[in-house]
Amino acid sequence: MTRESDLSPQPVLLGFLMHQPRHGYDLYQEFRRELGSVWQIGLSQLYAHLRQLEEAGLISATTEPQPSRPPRKVYSLTAEGRAVFLSWLQQPTPYLRHMRIELLARLYFFDRLSLPGLSELVAAQKAVCHKQAQRYAQLAEGAGGFRRLVLEFRRGQLEAVVPWLDRCQVPWSQ
Amino acid sequence: MTRESDLSPQPVLLGFLMHQPRHGYDLYQEFRRELGSVWQIGLSQLYAHLRQLEEAGLISATTEPQPSRPPRKVYSLTAEGRAVFLSWLQQPTPYLRHMRIELLARLYFFDRLSLPGLSELVAAQKAVCHKQAQRYAQLAEGAGGFRRLVLEFRRGQLEAVVPWLDRCQVPWSQ
DNA sequence: AGAATCATGTAAGGGGTTACATGATTCG
DNA sequence: CGAATCATGTAACCCCTTACATGATTCT
């Protein structure tokens, strides 16, 4: 059972299939090359997620036999998989601890796939950060001691995301 | 096998035993009440960590029978456990993602136990943040596109920790 | 000659979460 | 009367990581 506060790499796999069908090992290399500095995944784990995605009907596989190698299982996005990916792409992340991972991955795909809606996501994410930061500031007002320290730490981290997001709104890829 | 990039709640348990011996359920309540907003732990997991700490010789247990209840296992710090805790307390955390948890827990114990060395830890942590932030800034110079975005995100987060740390140096607990 | 790459997976092990078990007391 | 608290734990389950298995090709 996956909790909503846990990150899943499945949308990323869907994203890599937006271009064209790929087999597992190919996806693994793409994942490492493109997002390896942000999101780590093991090969076994990737295969497991592909199985889950297939069971969920978000991708479908065709087997390509090869001489002297295990046959390739080439995955393509289903219509539902495409929809799930595009929906994921537009959601701002509510958790600070996920921004460094999920938000960055979303921005990667906006650039990589030249999709519209980047400024909407950035605006929505800024709103989330602002709202949370203000909530923490308010709570810190009435708090003291350690609790205040905690709230101000989080406020500071959230507020640091905002100016960074501003720089994302202009096209950042040359 | 625990990786060094994973957080362990064991030092926190040692910290709660610095005052006086406690039994597991008591530690659980203390943990939730005092650090619950920063560090979550399940009761089963806490018992498991206590077992590990005992096996490692950092705590020792004495069993107190009770009428009509399971007997309490009251844990006390060994000399080695005390040393391990105090050593942990002085280390700055190298990972940004752990600062919100481990660093805050350390500050909690400095206050709670009125221990000396807070300004040294704060200074060391500031140095870590500065150094990492500058490294990211340097790397971002030569990078472009998505990689630059990632590096600048991290730099921003690290730099936001510094002014917050400044406010910790003055006694923050009334 | 030995290592890395390609391409799939299975198996074992570790750690965390949730559920379950017990049995008296206390609170609403 | 039912729920929560106290106090320990065990068992099942899930996910992730690491190691292993296969077998040809290509690089150093």
Short mmCIF file of C-alpha atoms (C1' of nucleotides) in Angstrom, two decimals:
data_model
loop_
_atom_site.label_atom_id
_atom_site.label_comp_id
_atom_site.label_asym_id
_atom_site.label_seq_id
_atom_site.Cartn_x
_atom_site.Cartn_y
_atom_site.Cartn_z
CA MET A 1 0.00 0.00 0.00
CA THR A 2 1.60 3.27 -1.12
CA ARG A 3 1.01 6.32 1.03
CA GLU A 4 0.41 9.64 -0.65
CA SER A 5 3.31 11.11 1.30
CA ASP A 6 5.67 8.71 -0.48
CA LEU A 7 7.23 9.45 -3.80
CA SER A 8 6.77 7.08 -6.69
CA PRO A 9 9.03 7.06 -9.74
CA GLN A 10 6.22 5.73 -11.89
CA PRO A 11 5.20 9.08 -13.40
CA VAL A 12 8.80 9.55 -14.47
CA LEU A 13 8.75 6.24 -16.30
CA LEU A 14 5.55 7.30 -18.03
CA GLY A 15 7.24 10.57 -18.97
CA PHE A 16 10.15 8.80 -20.63
CA LEU A 17 7.65 6.86 -22.72
CA MET A 18 5.98 10.01 -24.05
CA HIS A 19 8.52 10.26 -26.87
CA GLN A 20 8.48 6.69 -28.04
CA PRO A 21 8.26 3.12 -26.77
CA ARG A 22 11.26 1.82 -24.85
CA HIS A 23 12.34 -1.35 -23.10
CA GLY A 24 13.27 -1.56 -19.43
CA TYR A 25 17.01 -1.40 -19.63
CA ASP A 26 16.77 1.54 -22.00
CA LEU A 27 14.50 3.36 -19.54
CA TYR A 28 17.00 2.64 -16.80
CA GLN A 29 19.83 4.28 -18.67
CA GLU A 30 17.68 7.25 -19.62
CA PHE A 31 16.60 7.63 -16.01
CA ARG A 32 20.16 7.66 -14.73
CA ARG A 33 21.51 9.91 -17.43
CA GLU A 34 18.75 12.48 -17.29
CA LEU A 35 17.53 12.52 -13.69
CA GLY A 36 20.24 10.58 -11.88
CA SER A 37 21.37 13.59 -9.89
CA VAL A 38 17.88 14.12 -8.55
CA TRP A 39 16.15 10.77 -8.37
CA GLN A 40 17.90 7.44 -7.85
CA ILE A 41 16.36 4.13 -8.75
CA GLY A 42 17.75 0.62 -8.87
CA LEU A 43 17.36 -1.61 -11.89
CA SER A 44 15.36 -4.30 -10.07
CA GLN A 45 13.10 -1.67 -8.66
CA LEU A 46 12.54 -0.17 -12.08
CA TYR A 47 11.50 -3.56 -13.46
CA ALA A 48 9.10 -3.96 -10.54
CA HIS A 49 7.50 -0.59 -11.24
CA LEU A 50 7.14 -1.45 -14.92
CA ARG A 51 5.28 -4.58 -13.93
CA GLN A 52 2.99 -2.53 -11.71
CA LEU A 53 2.37 0.03 -14.42
CA GLU A 54 1.50 -2.74 -16.83
CA GLU A 55 -0.89 -4.31 -14.33
CA ALA A 56 -2.49 -0.91 -13.83
CA GLY A 57 -3.01 -0.60 -17.57
CA LEU A 58 -0.90 2.54 -17.90
CA ILE A 59 1.62 0.90 -20.20
CA SER A 60 1.46 -2.10 -22.50
CA ALA A 61 4.26 -4.40 -23.57
CA THR A 62 5.19 -6.13 -26.78
CA THR A 63 7.98 -8.68 -26.81
CA GLU A 64 10.74 -8.33 -29.37
CA PRO A 65 12.86 -11.45 -29.71
CA GLN A 66 16.58 -10.94 -30.20
CA PRO A 67 19.28 -13.36 -31.27
CA SER A 68 21.57 -14.36 -28.40
CA ARG A 69 19.95 -12.01 -25.85
CA PRO A 70 16.89 -12.12 -23.62
CA PRO A 71 13.94 -10.80 -25.62
CA ARG A 72 13.18 -7.12 -25.17
CA LYS A 73 9.90 -6.14 -23.60
CA VAL A 74 9.09 -2.88 -25.29
CA TYR A 75 6.62 -0.72 -23.40
CA SER A 76 4.32 1.93 -24.81
CA LEU A 77 2.03 4.37 -23.08
CA THR A 78 -1.66 3.63 -23.14
CA ALA A 79 -4.14 6.48 -23.46
CA GLU A 80 -4.75 6.21 -19.74
CA GLY A 81 -1.04 6.26 -19.00
CA ARG A 82 -0.64 9.40 -21.04
CA ALA A 83 -3.50 11.04 -19.16
CA VAL A 84 -2.07 10.03 -15.79
CA PHE A 85 1.29 11.47 -16.69
CA LEU A 86 -0.12 14.78 -17.90
CA SER A 87 -2.23 15.08 -14.80
CA TRP A 88 0.76 14.37 -12.55
CA LEU A 89 2.78 16.95 -14.43
CA GLN A 90 0.42 19.75 -13.54
CA GLN A 91 0.19 19.17 -9.79
CA PRO A 92 2.27 21.32 -7.47
CA THR A 93 3.88 19.35 -4.67
CA PRO A 94 2.53 20.15 -1.21
CA TYR A 95 5.53 18.75 0.69
CA LEU A 96 8.75 20.67 0.94
CA ARG A 97 10.74 17.46 1.21
CA HIS A 98 9.44 16.36 -2.19
CA MET A 99 10.11 19.57 -4.04
CA ARG A 100 13.77 18.84 -4.54
CA ILE A 101 12.76 15.65 -6.29
CA GLU A 102 9.28 15.73 -7.74
CA LEU A 103 9.09 19.40 -8.63
CA LEU A 104 12.44 19.24 -10.37
CA ALA A 105 11.36 16.16 -12.29
CA ARG A 106 8.23 17.96 -13.47
CA LEU A 107 10.24 20.91 -14.67
CA TYR A 108 12.54 18.52 -16.49
CA PHE A 109 9.66 17.08 -18.45
CA PHE A 110 8.14 20.43 -19.28
CA ASP A 111 11.42 21.29 -20.93
CA ARG A 112 12.17 17.91 -22.40
CA LEU A 113 8.75 17.43 -23.96
CA SER A 114 8.16 21.14 -24.72
CA LEU A 115 4.78 21.00 -23.06
CA PRO A 116 2.54 23.99 -22.37
CA GLY A 117 1.47 24.92 -18.87
CA LEU A 118 4.84 25.53 -17.22
CA SER A 119 3.94 29.01 -16.01
CA GLU A 120 0.70 27.66 -14.51
CA LEU A 121 2.58 25.03 -12.56
CA VAL A 122 5.16 27.53 -11.39
CA ALA A 123 2.41 29.90 -10.27
CA ALA A 124 0.58 27.11 -8.46
CA GLN A 125 3.77 25.97 -6.76
CA LYS A 126 4.57 29.52 -5.68
CA ALA A 127 1.10 29.79 -4.21
CA VAL A 128 1.62 26.57 -2.27
CA CYS A 129 4.94 27.82 -0.93
CA HIS A 130 3.55 31.20 0.02
CA LYS A 131 0.54 29.78 1.73
CA GLN A 132 2.54 27.26 3.73
CA ALA A 133 5.20 29.82 4.63
CA GLN A 134 2.57 32.20 5.92
CA ARG A 135 0.91 29.46 7.90
CA TYR A 136 4.20 28.61 9.53
CA ALA A 137 4.91 32.27 10.22
CA GLN A 138 1.54 32.63 11.90
CA LEU A 139 2.02 29.53 14.00
CA ALA A 140 5.51 30.70 14.96
CA GLU A 141 4.02 33.92 16.31
CA GLY A 142 2.27 32.14 19.11
CA ALA A 143 4.92 29.49 19.67
CA GLY A 144 8.14 29.64 21.60
CA GLY A 145 11.26 27.64 22.22
CA PHE A 146 11.90 24.64 20.07
CA ARG A 147 8.59 24.66 18.25
CA ARG A 148 9.20 28.17 17.02
CA LEU A 149 12.62 27.15 15.76
CA VAL A 150 11.11 24.29 13.77
CA LEU A 151 8.45 26.45 12.21
CA GLU A 152 10.91 29.15 11.26
CA PHE A 153 13.23 26.62 9.70
CA ARG A 154 10.48 25.41 7.45
CA ARG A 155 9.33 28.90 6.63
CA GLY A 156 12.86 29.82 5.60
CA GLN A 157 13.18 26.79 3.35
CA LEU A 158 9.83 27.42 1.70
CA GLU A 159 10.55 31.07 1.14
CA ALA A 160 13.82 30.20 -0.52
CA VAL A 161 11.95 28.22 -3.16
CA VAL A 162 9.97 31.24 -4.36
CA PRO A 163 12.75 33.35 -5.92
CA TRP A 164 14.13 30.20 -7.48
CA LEU A 165 10.73 29.49 -9.03
CA ASP A 166 10.72 33.01 -10.45
CA ARG A 167 13.83 32.19 -12.40
CA CYS A 168 12.11 29.10 -13.80
CA GLN A 169 9.31 31.03 -15.35
CA VAL A 170 11.54 32.50 -18.05
CA PRO A 171 12.61 29.75 -20.43
CA TRP A 172 15.58 28.29 -18.63
CA SER A 173 16.76 25.88 -21.30
CA GLN A 174 19.02 27.11 -24.09
CA MET B 1 23.12 -2.93 7.13
CA THR B 2 22.39 0.75 7.73
CA ARG B 3 23.74 3.21 5.21
CA GLU B 4 25.26 6.41 6.46
CA SER B 5 22.87 8.37 4.27
CA ASP B 6 19.95 7.01 6.31
CA LEU B 7 18.73 8.57 9.48
CA SER B 8 18.56 6.55 12.66
CA PRO B 9 16.43 7.57 15.64
CA GLN B 10 18.77 5.77 18.00
CA PRO B 11 20.74 8.84 19.12
CA VAL B 12 17.44 10.47 20.04
CA LEU B 13 16.56 7.54 22.27
CA LEU B 14 19.95 7.83 23.93
CA GLY B 15 19.30 11.53 24.41
CA PHE B 16 16.03 10.91 26.20
CA LEU B 17 17.87 8.60 28.58
CA MET B 18 20.40 11.27 29.56
CA HIS B 19 18.07 12.59 32.25
CA GLN B 20 17.08 9.34 33.87
CA PRO B 21 16.24 5.71 33.02
CA ARG B 22 12.97 5.12 31.23
CA HIS B 23 10.99 2.22 29.85
CA GLY B 24 9.99 1.82 26.20
CA TYR B 25 6.46 3.10 26.30
CA ASP B 26 7.59 6.11 28.28
CA LEU B 27 10.26 6.88 25.69
CA TYR B 28 7.63 6.58 23.00
CA GLN B 29 5.42 9.19 24.59
CA GLU B 30 8.35 11.49 25.22
CA PHE B 31 9.46 11.09 21.62
CA ARG B 32 6.05 11.99 20.25
CA ARG B 33 5.44 14.85 22.62
CA GLU B 34 8.82 16.48 22.25
CA LEU B 35 9.95 15.72 18.69
CA GLY B 36 6.78 14.44 17.08
CA SER B 37 6.53 17.38 14.71
CA VAL B 38 10.01 16.70 13.39
CA TRP B 39 10.69 13.00 13.68
CA GLN B 40 8.05 10.27 13.52
CA ILE B 41 8.55 6.80 14.87
CA GLY B 42 6.21 3.87 15.36
CA LEU B 43 5.97 2.03 18.64
CA SER B 44 7.06 -1.32 17.21
CA GLN B 45 9.99 0.33 15.55
CA LEU B 46 11.00 2.02 18.76
CA TYR B 47 11.03 -1.31 20.59
CA ALA B 48 13.16 -2.76 17.80
CA HIS B 49 15.68 0.07 18.12
CA LEU B 50 15.83 -0.39 21.88
CA ARG B 51 16.68 -4.04 21.31
CA GLN B 52 19.45 -3.02 18.91
CA LEU B 53 20.81 -0.45 21.32
CA GLU B 54 20.89 -3.03 24.06
CA GLU B 55 22.67 -5.54 21.82
CA ALA B 56 25.18 -2.83 20.95
CA GLY B 57 25.80 -2.21 24.64
CA LEU B 58 24.73 1.42 24.53
CA ILE B 59 21.87 0.89 26.97
CA SER B 60 21.18 -1.73 29.61
CA ALA B 61 17.84 -2.96 30.87
CA THR B 62 16.48 -3.94 34.24
CA THR B 63 13.08 -5.55 34.49
CA GLU B 64 10.56 -4.11 36.94
CA PRO B 65 7.64 -6.42 37.59
CA GLN B 66 4.23 -4.80 37.93
CA PRO B 67 0.98 -6.21 39.21
CA SER B 68 -1.55 -6.81 36.43
CA ARG B 69 0.66 -5.38 33.66
CA PRO B 70 3.53 -6.64 31.53
CA PRO B 71 6.75 -5.99 33.44
CA ARG B 72 8.53 -2.78 32.57
CA LYS B 73 11.94 -2.97 30.98
CA VAL B 74 13.68 0.10 32.28
CA TYR B 75 16.65 1.18 30.20
CA SER B 76 19.65 3.20 31.34
CA LEU B 77 22.52 4.65 29.38
CA THR B 78 25.84 2.88 29.61
CA ALA B 79 29.04 4.90 29.62
CA GLU B 80 29.51 4.01 25.98
CA GLY B 81 25.96 5.05 25.15
CA ARG B 82 26.53 8.39 26.79
CA ALA B 83 29.73 8.88 24.78
CA VAL B 84 28.01 7.92 21.52
CA PHE B 85 25.22 10.39 22.18
CA LEU B 86 27.55 13.25 23.00
CA SER B 87 29.61 12.54 19.92
CA TRP B 88 26.52 12.45 17.71
CA LEU B 89 25.36 15.72 19.21
CA GLN B 90 28.42 17.59 18.02
CA GLN B 91 28.41 16.50 14.39
CA PRO B 92 27.02 18.86 11.78
CA THR B 93 24.86 17.10 9.20
CA PRO B 94 26.31 17.04 5.70
CA TYR B 95 23.01 16.34 3.94
CA LEU B 96 20.47 19.07 3.38
CA ARG B 97 17.62 16.59 3.50
CA HIS B 98 18.62 15.58 7.01
CA MET B 99 18.95 19.06 8.44
CA ARG B 100 15.24 19.48 8.95
CA ILE B 101 15.31 16.39 11.10
CA GLU B 102 18.70 15.63 12.60
CA LEU B 103 19.95 19.17 13.04
CA LEU B 104 16.73 20.21 14.70
CA ALA B 105 16.89 17.20 17.01
CA ARG B 106 20.43 18.15 18.02
CA LEU B 107 19.38 21.68 18.81
CA TYR B 108 16.52 20.30 20.84
CA PHE B 109 18.89 18.34 23.04
CA PHE B 110 21.33 21.20 23.48
CA ASP B 111 18.47 23.17 24.94
CA ARG B 112 16.80 20.36 26.80
CA LEU B 113 19.94 19.11 28.48
CA SER B 114 21.60 22.54 28.79
CA LEU B 115 24.76 21.22 27.24
CA PRO B 116 27.75 23.32 26.22
CA GLY B 117 28.99 23.48 22.63
CA LEU B 118 25.94 24.84 20.88
CA SER B 119 27.79 27.71 19.25
CA GLU B 120 30.47 25.30 18.02
CA LEU B 121 27.87 23.11 16.36
CA VAL B 122 26.12 26.09 14.83
CA ALA B 123 29.41 27.39 13.48
CA ALA B 124 30.33 23.99 12.07
CA GLN B 125 26.92 23.62 10.47
CA LYS B 126 27.16 27.08 8.93
CA ALA B 127 30.54 26.15 7.51
CA VAL B 128 29.06 23.00 5.97
CA CYS B 129 26.23 24.98 4.41
CA HIS B 130 28.52 27.67 3.07
CA LYS B 131 30.96 25.22 1.61
CA GLN B 132 28.28 23.16 -0.10
CA ALA B 133 26.47 26.24 -1.36
CA GLN B 134 29.64 27.59 -2.88
CA ARG B 135 30.40 24.25 -4.50
CA TYR B 136 26.96 24.20 -6.06
CA ALA B 137 27.34 27.80 -7.21
CA GLN B 138 30.62 26.94 -8.85
CA LEU B 139 29.23 23.87 -10.56
CA ALA B 140 26.21 25.88 -11.72
CA GLU B 141 28.54 28.35 -13.45
CA GLY B 142 29.65 25.81 -15.99
CA ALA B 143 26.33 23.98 -16.25
CA GLY B 144 23.26 24.83 -18.24
CA GLY B 145 19.68 23.77 -18.67
CA PHE B 146 18.24 21.37 -16.16
CA ARG B 147 21.45 20.66 -14.30
CA ARG B 148 21.91 24.32 -13.52
CA LEU B 149 18.36 24.48 -12.22
CA VAL B 150 19.01 21.59 -9.86
CA LEU B 151 22.22 23.06 -8.52
CA GLU B 152 20.67 26.46 -7.97
CA PHE B 153 17.74 24.93 -6.14
CA ARG B 154 20.08 23.25 -3.70
CA ARG B 155 22.21 26.34 -3.31
CA GLY B 156 19.12 28.36 -2.45
CA GLN B 157 17.96 25.86 0.14
CA LEU B 158 21.39 25.69 1.76
CA GLU B 159 21.77 29.45 1.84
CA ALA B 160 18.41 29.77 3.56
CA VAL B 161 19.69 27.68 6.44
CA VAL B 162 22.47 30.11 7.30
CA PRO B 163 20.45 33.14 8.52
CA TRP B 164 18.25 30.73 10.42
CA LEU B 165 21.32 29.28 12.13
CA ASP B 166 22.37 32.80 13.10
CA ARG B 167 19.19 33.16 15.08
CA CYS B 168 19.97 29.91 16.89
CA GLN B 169 23.22 31.14 18.27
CA VAL B 170 21.54 33.50 20.69
CA PRO B 171 19.76 31.50 23.37
CA TRP B 172 16.44 30.74 21.71
CA SER B 173 14.69 29.14 24.63
CA GLN B 174 12.95 31.27 27.26
"C1'" DA C 1 42.43 -12.26 -20.35
"C1'" DG C 2 39.33 -9.90 -17.68
"C1'" DA C 3 35.86 -6.28 -17.27
"C1'" DA C 4 32.03 -3.86 -18.84
"C1'" DT C 5 27.78 -3.74 -21.55
"C1'" DC C 6 23.49 -5.56 -22.91
"C1'" DA C 7 18.81 -7.40 -21.15
"C1'" DT C 8 16.05 -9.59 -18.43
"C1'" DG C 9 14.77 -11.15 -14.14
"C1'" DT C 10 14.76 -13.93 -9.24
"C1'" DA C 11 16.14 -14.38 -4.36
"C1'" DA C 12 17.60 -12.95 0.01
"C1'" DG C 13 17.76 -9.70 3.45
"C1'" DG C 14 16.78 -5.40 5.93
"C1'" DG C 15 13.87 -1.90 7.73
"C1'" DG C 16 9.42 0.28 8.29
"C1'" DT C 17 4.21 0.19 8.86
"C1'" DT C 18 0.05 -1.84 10.26
"C1'" DA C 19 -2.51 -5.15 12.57
"C1'" DC C 20 -3.03 -8.26 16.24
"C1'" DA C 21 -2.69 -10.12 21.13
"C1'" DT C 22 -3.07 -9.50 26.12
"C1'" DG C 23 -5.50 -7.70 30.24
"C1'" DA C 24 -6.42 -4.31 33.75
"C1'" DT C 25 -7.77 0.50 34.56
"C1'" DT C 26 -9.84 4.78 33.67
"C1'" DC C 27 -12.48 8.15 31.20
"C1'" DG C 28 -16.75 9.94 28.81
"C1'" DC D 1 -20.99 0.36 28.13
"C1'" DG D 2 -17.47 1.28 24.96
"C1'" DA D 3 -13.13 3.62 24.12
"C1'" DA D 4 -8.73 4.99 25.33
"C1'" DT D 5 -4.55 4.27 28.08
"C1'" DC D 6 -0.95 1.48 29.80
"C1'" DA D 7 2.96 -1.86 28.43
"C1'" DT D 8 4.95 -5.04 26.01
"C1'" DG D 9 5.74 -7.48 22.04
"C1'" DT D 10 4.84 -10.75 17.55
"C1'" DA D 11 3.36 -11.48 12.74
"C1'" DA D 12 2.36 -10.15 8.20
"C1'" DC D 13 3.23 -7.29 4.63
"C1'" DC D 14 5.47 -3.91 1.62
"C1'" DC D 15 9.21 -1.71 -0.46
"C1'" DC D 16 13.97 -1.12 -1.40
"C1'" DT D 17 18.79 -2.73 -1.93
"C1'" DT D 18 22.12 -6.03 -3.04
"C1'" DA D 19 23.56 -10.17 -4.91
"C1'" DC D 20 23.07 -13.67 -8.18
"C1'" DA D 21 22.04 -15.98 -12.83
"C1'" DT D 22 22.53 -16.10 -17.86
"C1'" DG D 23 25.35 -15.63 -22.07
"C1'" DA D 24 27.07 -13.18 -26.04
"C1'" DT D 25 29.64 -9.06 -27.42
"C1'" DT D 26 32.81 -5.37 -26.98
"C1'" DC D 27 36.23 -2.69 -24.77
"C1'" DT D 28 40.94 -2.16 -22.24
#
